[in-house]
Short mmCIF file of C-alpha atoms in Angstrom, two decimals:
data_model
loop_
_atom_site.label_atom_id
_atom_site.label_comp_id
_atom_site.label_asym_id
_atom_site.label_seq_id
_atom_site.Cartn_x
_atom_site.Cartn_y
_atom_site.Cartn_z
CA UNK B 1 -1.04 -24.34 15.35
CA UNK B 2 1.20 -24.23 12.27
CA UNK B 3 1.10 -20.85 10.53
CA UNK B 4 2.71 -19.98 7.21
CA UNK B 5 3.31 -16.29 6.44
CA UNK B 6 4.31 -15.37 2.90
CA UNK B 7 6.05 -12.11 2.00
CA UNK B 8 8.24 -11.93 5.10
CA UNK B 9 10.34 -9.09 3.68
CA UNK B 10 7.36 -6.89 2.86
CA UNK B 11 6.04 -3.98 4.89
CA UNK B 12 2.91 -5.82 6.01
CA UNK B 13 4.42 -9.32 6.13
CA UNK B 14 7.20 -8.22 8.47
CA UNK B 15 4.77 -6.62 10.90
CA UNK B 16 2.34 -9.54 10.78
CA UNK B 17 5.00 -12.16 11.47
CA UNK B 18 6.34 -10.22 14.44
CA UNK B 19 2.87 -9.76 15.89
CA UNK B 20 1.99 -13.44 15.45
CA UNK B 21 5.23 -14.43 17.13
CA UNK B 22 4.49 -12.16 20.08
CA UNK B 23 0.93 -13.44 20.49
CA UNK B 24 1.82 -17.14 20.22
CA UNK B 25 4.84 -17.10 22.53
CA UNK B 26 4.46 -19.87 25.07
CA UNK B 27 1.63 -21.62 23.23
CA UNK B 28 2.27 -25.34 22.97
CA UNK B 29 2.42 -26.59 19.40
CA UNK B 30 2.54 -23.13 17.84
CA UNK B 31 4.99 -22.53 15.06
CA UNK B 32 5.39 -19.72 12.53
CA UNK B 33 7.20 -20.24 9.25
CA UNK B 34 7.90 -17.31 6.94
CA UNK B 35 8.82 -17.19 3.27
CA UNK B 36 10.77 -14.57 1.33
CA UNK B 37 11.86 -14.43 -2.28
CA UNK B 38 15.56 -14.37 -1.44
CA UNK B 39 17.62 -15.99 1.28
CA UNK B 40 18.23 -13.53 4.10
CA UNK B 41 15.38 -11.19 3.11
CA UNK B 42 13.24 -10.27 6.08
CA UNK B 43 15.74 -12.01 8.35
CA UNK B 44 15.30 -9.83 11.45
CA UNK B 45 14.05 -10.23 14.99
CA UNK B 46 13.70 -13.35 17.10
CA UNK B 47 11.93 -15.42 14.43
CA UNK B 48 13.69 -18.19 12.57
CA UNK B 49 15.09 -17.30 9.16
CA UNK B 50 12.55 -17.16 6.31
CA UNK B 51 12.42 -20.04 3.87
CA UNK B 52 13.55 -18.78 0.44
CA UNK B 53 10.81 -19.26 -2.15
CA UNK B 54 10.21 -17.38 -5.39
CA UNK B 55 6.51 -18.12 -5.33
CA UNK B 56 5.03 -19.13 -8.65
CA UNK B 57 8.41 -19.27 -10.37
CA UNK B 58 9.66 -22.42 -8.63
CA UNK B 59 8.16 -25.36 -6.74
CA UNK B 60 7.49 -24.97 -3.05
CA UNK B 61 10.58 -26.01 -1.03
CA UNK B 62 10.46 -29.13 1.11
CA UNK B 63 10.05 -27.32 4.46
CA UNK B 64 6.68 -26.02 3.25
CA UNK B 65 5.27 -29.30 1.96
CA UNK B 66 4.34 -32.59 3.53
CA UNK B 67 1.14 -31.72 5.34
CA UNK B 68 -1.38 -28.86 5.13
CA UNK B 69 -1.01 -25.78 7.27
CA UNK B 70 -3.50 -24.76 9.94
CA UNK B 71 -3.34 -21.13 8.77
CA UNK B 72 -1.76 -19.51 5.72
CA UNK B 73 -1.39 -15.73 5.84
CA UNK B 74 -0.70 -14.60 2.29
CA UNK B 75 0.82 -11.11 2.27
CA UNK B 76 3.24 -11.59 -0.64
CA UNK B 77 2.29 -9.43 -3.61
CA UNK B 78 3.52 -6.92 -6.12
CA UNK B 79 1.83 -3.59 -5.43
CA UNK B 80 3.17 -1.76 -8.49
CA UNK B 81 0.47 0.29 -10.15
CA UNK B 82 2.31 0.22 -13.49
CA UNK B 83 2.03 -3.53 -14.10
CA UNK B 84 0.58 -4.85 -17.35
CA UNK B 85 -2.18 -7.44 -17.15
CA UNK B 86 0.33 -10.24 -17.78
CA UNK B 87 2.76 -8.90 -15.19
CA UNK B 88 -0.01 -8.64 -12.63
CA UNK B 89 -1.14 -12.18 -13.45
CA UNK B 90 2.36 -13.55 -12.94
CA UNK B 91 3.08 -11.50 -9.82
CA UNK B 92 -0.18 -11.93 -7.92
CA UNK B 93 -2.57 -14.48 -9.41
CA UNK B 94 -0.02 -17.18 -10.21
CA UNK B 95 1.61 -16.77 -6.79
CA UNK B 96 -1.74 -17.11 -5.02
CA UNK B 97 -2.48 -20.39 -6.79
CA UNK B 98 0.95 -21.72 -5.78
CA UNK B 99 0.28 -20.82 -2.15
CA UNK B 100 -3.21 -22.35 -2.19
CA UNK B 101 -1.65 -25.61 -3.34
CA UNK B 102 -0.21 -25.88 0.18
CA UNK B 103 -3.63 -25.52 1.81
CA UNK B 104 -5.87 -28.37 2.87
CA UNK B 105 -9.65 -28.41 3.39
CA UNK B 106 -9.21 -27.27 7.00
CA UNK B 107 -6.59 -24.59 6.33
CA UNK B 108 -7.74 -21.08 7.18
CA UNK B 109 -6.42 -18.84 4.40
CA UNK B 110 -6.04 -15.19 5.39
CA UNK B 111 -5.50 -13.31 2.14
CA UNK B 112 -4.30 -9.70 2.20
CA UNK B 113 -5.97 -7.74 -0.58
CA UNK B 114 -6.54 -3.99 -0.94
CA UNK B 115 -9.46 -1.78 0.02
CA UNK B 116 -9.39 -0.31 -3.48
CA UNK B 117 -10.93 -3.47 -4.89
CA UNK B 118 -14.12 -1.93 -3.49
CA UNK B 119 -15.25 1.64 -3.25
CA UNK B 120 -16.17 4.17 -5.92
CA UNK B 121 -13.98 4.67 -8.98
CA UNK B 122 -14.46 7.73 -11.17
CA UNK B 123 -14.24 7.32 -14.97
CA UNK B 124 -11.02 9.35 -15.07
CA UNK B 125 -9.44 6.87 -12.62
CA UNK B 126 -9.56 3.99 -15.08
CA UNK B 127 -6.67 2.93 -17.28
CA UNK B 128 -8.19 0.96 -20.16
CA UNK B 129 -10.38 -2.07 -20.85
CA UNK B 130 -7.69 -4.61 -19.95
CA UNK B 131 -8.29 -3.94 -16.25
CA UNK B 132 -12.07 -4.42 -16.42
CA UNK B 133 -13.17 -1.35 -14.47
CA UNK B 134 -10.23 -1.19 -12.06
CA UNK B 135 -7.63 1.56 -11.87
CA UNK B 136 -4.63 -0.59 -12.72
CA UNK B 137 -3.21 -4.10 -12.90
CA UNK B 138 -2.60 -4.28 -9.17
CA UNK B 139 -6.26 -3.68 -8.31
CA UNK B 140 -7.47 -5.94 -11.09
CA UNK B 141 -5.27 -8.82 -9.99
CA UNK B 142 -6.25 -8.39 -6.34
CA UNK B 143 -9.94 -8.56 -7.30
CA UNK B 144 -9.24 -11.74 -9.25
CA UNK B 145 -7.37 -13.17 -6.25
CA UNK B 146 -10.32 -12.50 -3.96
CA UNK B 147 -12.57 -14.45 -6.32
CA UNK B 148 -10.12 -17.35 -6.37
CA UNK B 149 -9.80 -17.48 -2.59
CA UNK B 150 -13.55 -17.27 -2.01
CA UNK B 151 -14.53 -19.59 -4.85
CA UNK B 152 -11.80 -22.21 -5.11
CA UNK B 153 -10.32 -22.69 -1.65
CA UNK B 154 -12.04 -25.64 0.03
CA UNK B 155 -11.52 -24.37 3.57
CA UNK B 156 -12.24 -21.23 5.60
CA UNK B 157 -11.08 -17.90 4.19
CA UNK B 158 -10.71 -14.34 5.42
CA UNK B 159 -9.92 -11.47 3.06
CA UNK B 160 -8.35 -8.38 4.63
CA UNK B 161 -8.56 -5.09 2.73
CA UNK B 162 -6.26 -2.30 3.95
CA UNK B 163 -6.04 1.13 2.27
CA UNK B 164 -2.71 2.97 1.79
CA UNK B 165 -0.41 1.70 4.56
CA UNK B 166 1.73 4.12 6.58
CA UNK B 167 3.85 3.77 9.73
CA UNK B 168 2.91 2.62 13.19
CA UNK B 169 0.49 4.79 15.12
CA UNK B 170 2.83 5.57 18.02
CA UNK B 171 6.16 6.31 16.37
CA UNK B 172 5.51 6.18 12.62
CA UNK B 173 8.03 3.34 12.16
CA UNK B 174 7.72 1.15 9.07
CA UNK B 175 9.89 -1.50 7.48
CA UNK B 176 10.36 0.24 4.15
CA UNK B 177 9.48 3.60 2.60
CA UNK B 178 7.40 2.90 -0.50
CA UNK B 179 4.14 3.88 -2.14
CA UNK B 180 2.76 7.07 -0.54
CA UNK B 181 6.18 7.94 0.88
CA UNK B 182 7.26 9.16 -2.55
CA UNK B 183 5.05 12.22 -1.93
CA UNK B 184 7.26 13.53 0.91
CA UNK B 185 10.52 14.09 -0.99
CA UNK B 186 8.52 15.40 -3.95
CA UNK B 187 7.00 18.10 -1.75
CA UNK B 188 10.37 19.07 -0.28
CA UNK B 189 12.22 19.17 -3.59
CA UNK B 190 9.53 21.12 -5.39
CA UNK B 191 8.75 18.34 -7.87
CA UNK B 192 5.23 18.27 -6.43
CA UNK B 193 4.53 21.84 -7.46
CA UNK B 194 0.80 21.16 -7.52
CA UNK B 195 -1.47 18.57 -5.96
CA UNK B 196 -3.98 17.09 -8.38
CA UNK B 197 -7.36 16.05 -7.01
CA UNK B 198 -10.39 17.17 -5.05
CA UNK B 199 -9.32 18.94 -1.84
CA UNK B 200 -12.50 17.66 -0.17
CA UNK B 201 -11.99 14.11 -1.45
CA UNK B 202 -11.34 11.30 1.03
CA UNK B 203 -7.78 10.06 1.53
CA UNK B 204 -7.79 6.67 3.28
CA UNK B 205 -4.72 5.52 5.22
CA UNK B 206 -4.05 2.98 7.98
CA UNK B 207 -1.09 2.41 10.31
CA UNK B 208 0.83 -0.78 9.60
CA UNK B 209 0.54 -2.02 13.19
CA UNK B 210 -3.26 -1.88 13.07
CA UNK B 211 -3.28 -3.62 9.70
CA UNK B 212 -1.15 -6.36 11.25
CA UNK B 213 -3.47 -6.49 14.25
CA UNK B 214 -6.48 -7.23 12.06
CA UNK B 215 -4.59 -9.87 10.04
CA UNK B 216 -3.15 -11.57 13.13
CA UNK B 217 -6.54 -11.47 14.83
CA UNK B 218 -8.07 -13.27 11.86
CA UNK B 219 -5.26 -15.84 11.78
CA UNK B 220 -5.51 -16.68 15.49
CA UNK B 221 -9.27 -16.38 15.78
CA UNK B 222 -12.05 -18.80 15.01
CA UNK B 223 -12.12 -19.58 11.27
CA UNK B 224 -15.28 -18.27 9.59
CA UNK B 225 -17.94 -20.62 8.29
CA UNK B 226 -18.04 -18.73 4.98
CA UNK B 227 -15.59 -16.31 3.34
CA UNK B 228 -15.31 -13.16 5.44
CA UNK B 229 -14.04 -9.72 4.39
CA UNK B 230 -12.42 -7.24 6.78
CA UNK B 231 -12.12 -3.62 5.61
CA UNK B 232 -9.70 -1.32 7.41
CA UNK B 233 -10.77 2.30 7.05
CA UNK B 234 -11.54 5.53 8.89
CA UNK B 235 -14.84 5.79 7.05
CA UNK B 236 -16.46 9.20 7.30
CA UNK B 237 -13.67 10.28 9.65
CA UNK B 238 -11.03 9.83 6.94
CA UNK B 239 -8.73 12.71 6.10
CA UNK B 240 -9.57 14.83 3.12
CA UNK B 241 -6.89 15.49 0.51
CA UNK B 242 -6.45 19.02 1.85
CA UNK B 243 -5.86 17.59 5.35
CA UNK B 244 -3.27 15.13 4.07
CA UNK B 245 -1.27 17.84 2.30
CA UNK B 246 -1.57 20.32 5.17
CA UNK B 247 -0.50 17.81 7.83
CA UNK B 248 2.40 16.64 5.69
CA UNK B 249 3.68 20.15 5.03
CA UNK B 250 3.15 21.30 8.62
CA UNK B 251 5.04 18.29 9.99
CA UNK B 252 7.90 18.76 7.55
CA UNK B 253 8.11 22.46 8.34
CA UNK B 254 8.19 21.82 12.09
CA UNK B 255 11.10 19.44 11.52
CA UNK B 256 12.84 21.94 9.24
CA UNK B 257 12.37 24.77 11.75
CA UNK B 258 14.00 22.66 14.46
CA UNK B 259 17.06 22.45 12.22
CA UNK B 260 17.07 26.10 11.17
CA UNK B 261 15.90 25.43 7.60
CA UNK B 262 13.36 27.51 5.71
CA UNK B 263 9.85 26.07 5.38
CA UNK B 264 8.42 24.58 2.21
CA UNK B 265 5.33 26.10 0.64
CA UNK B 266 2.10 24.16 0.56
CA UNK B 267 1.37 23.55 -3.13
CA UNK B 268 -1.94 24.57 -4.67
CA UNK B 269 -4.56 21.98 -5.56
CA UNK B 270 -5.75 21.59 -9.15
CA UNK B 271 -8.82 19.55 -10.05
CA UNK B 272 -8.20 16.34 -11.97
CA UNK B 273 -10.29 17.57 -14.90
CA UNK B 274 -8.42 20.88 -15.17
CA UNK B 275 -5.09 19.14 -14.86
CA UNK B 276 -5.80 16.55 -17.55
CA UNK B 277 -7.41 19.03 -19.94
CA UNK B 278 -5.13 22.03 -19.65
CA UNK B 279 -2.04 21.65 -17.47
CA UNK B 280 -0.89 18.16 -18.43
CA UNK B 281 -0.51 18.94 -22.16
CA UNK B 282 1.57 21.99 -21.24
CA UNK B 283 3.60 19.98 -18.75
CA UNK B 284 4.41 17.37 -21.37
CA UNK B 285 5.66 20.11 -23.69
CA UNK B 286 7.52 22.43 -21.34
CA UNK B 287 8.72 20.55 -18.26
CA UNK B 288 12.11 18.90 -17.94
CA UNK B 289 12.32 15.07 -18.17
CA UNK B 290 12.79 14.80 -14.39
CA UNK B 291 9.75 16.96 -13.74
CA UNK B 292 7.70 14.94 -16.21
CA UNK B 293 8.60 11.72 -14.41
CA UNK B 294 7.51 13.30 -11.13
CA UNK B 295 4.21 14.30 -12.71
CA UNK B 296 3.61 10.70 -13.85
CA UNK B 297 4.49 9.32 -10.44
CA UNK B 298 2.26 11.67 -8.50
CA UNK B 299 -0.58 11.21 -10.99
CA UNK B 300 -0.91 7.62 -9.75
CA UNK B 301 -2.07 8.95 -6.38
CA UNK B 302 -4.82 11.18 -7.76
CA UNK B 303 -7.68 8.71 -7.40
CA UNK B 304 -6.35 7.24 -4.16
CA UNK B 305 -6.24 10.51 -2.25
CA UNK B 306 -9.41 12.23 -3.43
CA UNK B 307 -12.16 9.62 -3.41
CA UNK B 308 -15.76 10.79 -3.59
CA UNK B 309 -16.82 8.31 -0.89
CA UNK B 310 -14.82 6.63 1.90
CA UNK B 311 -14.80 2.88 2.51
CA UNK B 312 -17.21 1.29 4.97
CA UNK B 313 -14.98 -0.17 7.69
CA UNK B 314 -15.27 -3.35 9.69
CA UNK B 315 -12.19 -2.13 11.59
CA UNK B 316 -12.22 1.63 12.03
CA UNK B 317 -9.00 3.65 12.00
CA UNK B 318 -9.08 6.42 14.61
CA UNK B 319 -7.31 9.76 14.18
CA UNK B 320 -5.78 9.18 10.73
CA UNK B 321 -4.28 12.67 10.88
CA UNK B 322 -2.18 11.65 13.86
CA UNK B 323 -0.99 8.57 11.97
CA UNK B 324 -0.05 10.78 9.03
CA UNK B 325 1.95 13.19 11.18
CA UNK B 326 3.82 10.37 12.96
CA UNK B 327 4.67 8.74 9.63
CA UNK B 328 5.96 11.97 8.08
CA UNK B 329 8.07 12.73 11.14
CA UNK B 330 9.58 9.24 11.16
CA UNK B 331 10.46 9.61 7.48
CA UNK B 332 12.05 13.02 8.10
CA UNK B 333 14.16 11.72 10.98
CA UNK B 334 15.21 8.72 8.90
CA UNK B 335 15.96 10.77 5.77
CA UNK B 336 17.18 14.13 7.13
CA UNK B 337 19.11 15.08 3.99
CA UNK B 338 15.95 14.77 1.92
CA UNK B 339 13.67 16.31 4.54
CA UNK B 340 15.97 19.33 4.95
CA UNK B 341 16.73 19.68 1.25
CA UNK B 342 16.35 22.81 -0.85
CA UNK B 343 13.16 23.41 -2.78
CA UNK B 344 13.70 24.04 -6.49
CA UNK B 345 10.70 25.62 -8.25
CA UNK B 346 9.51 24.22 -11.55
CA UNK B 347 11.19 25.75 -14.58
CA UNK B 348 9.96 25.56 -18.14
CA UNK B 349 12.16 24.45 -21.01
CA UNK B 350 11.61 24.81 -24.72
CA UNK B 351 10.86 21.29 -25.91
CA UNK B 352 11.37 22.39 -29.48
#
């Protein structure tokens, strides 16, 4: 079985490639080839070095062409929530089409999407008509990619939808701190002086090893007769926003206490409506530029951590609170200077 894994340097791609390698060891005729945008990126572990390929910007290199693959696992993507429609098209839609060009009618394409293509989106979550009812360019482009995979690929297809991805269940380890990890230093430093959202809203997360397990299981399993969608979620057992903040602060404070450092305060929660109507205009006028940037960054998480309804899982995540605690602790141990840093309260400046 010849398997191509794109995005070898990414958080999910790294974990998937390692899991596939472990599960195919000793299988006759099995071979895993990885791609990365730059030479040397993702070049860790026992696997052979990734094939450099800037997908969509240059033709596929010779090692990837010649004959169709048995399985293509497409994890490469830009997950930036600030992309314009054109940027999202170039980063995600164009790259998908380039990857599909390597697939034959019998190739099983396992496409990694995002759970946020589905679910409930509140009106205040949306960012303009250009994204057609999605929160941002990332979601919009991932929805378009799902349609392309299901409608244009001639062979079997599986779409995997993970929520926010955190570290491994056991030890919290992860290849790179990105996305939701920006919340941790913001809480320690005091830049996250308030949490915006519904404290009872659902906050969906999944450990990266279980995400990889679902993807690898699809890749090595029997190809579906029609496009299949796997949703990774804790469902009704998901954390609430208040749980996420409490577990994060408690874990950080346990770590700080072990090092003789004062605890951080758990910030208050402000509803999205109150924040947008009253606090945000004041923040724009009175906060420092650094604080304003923090406000913009954390605002991106509002609709992702206080959903009115959870996702309906096909693969259920157990004990998401335990995953959260392990991930926070791993971050703290990896970034002790940040985790043990001093909290600086917000201060107002006269913008005039």
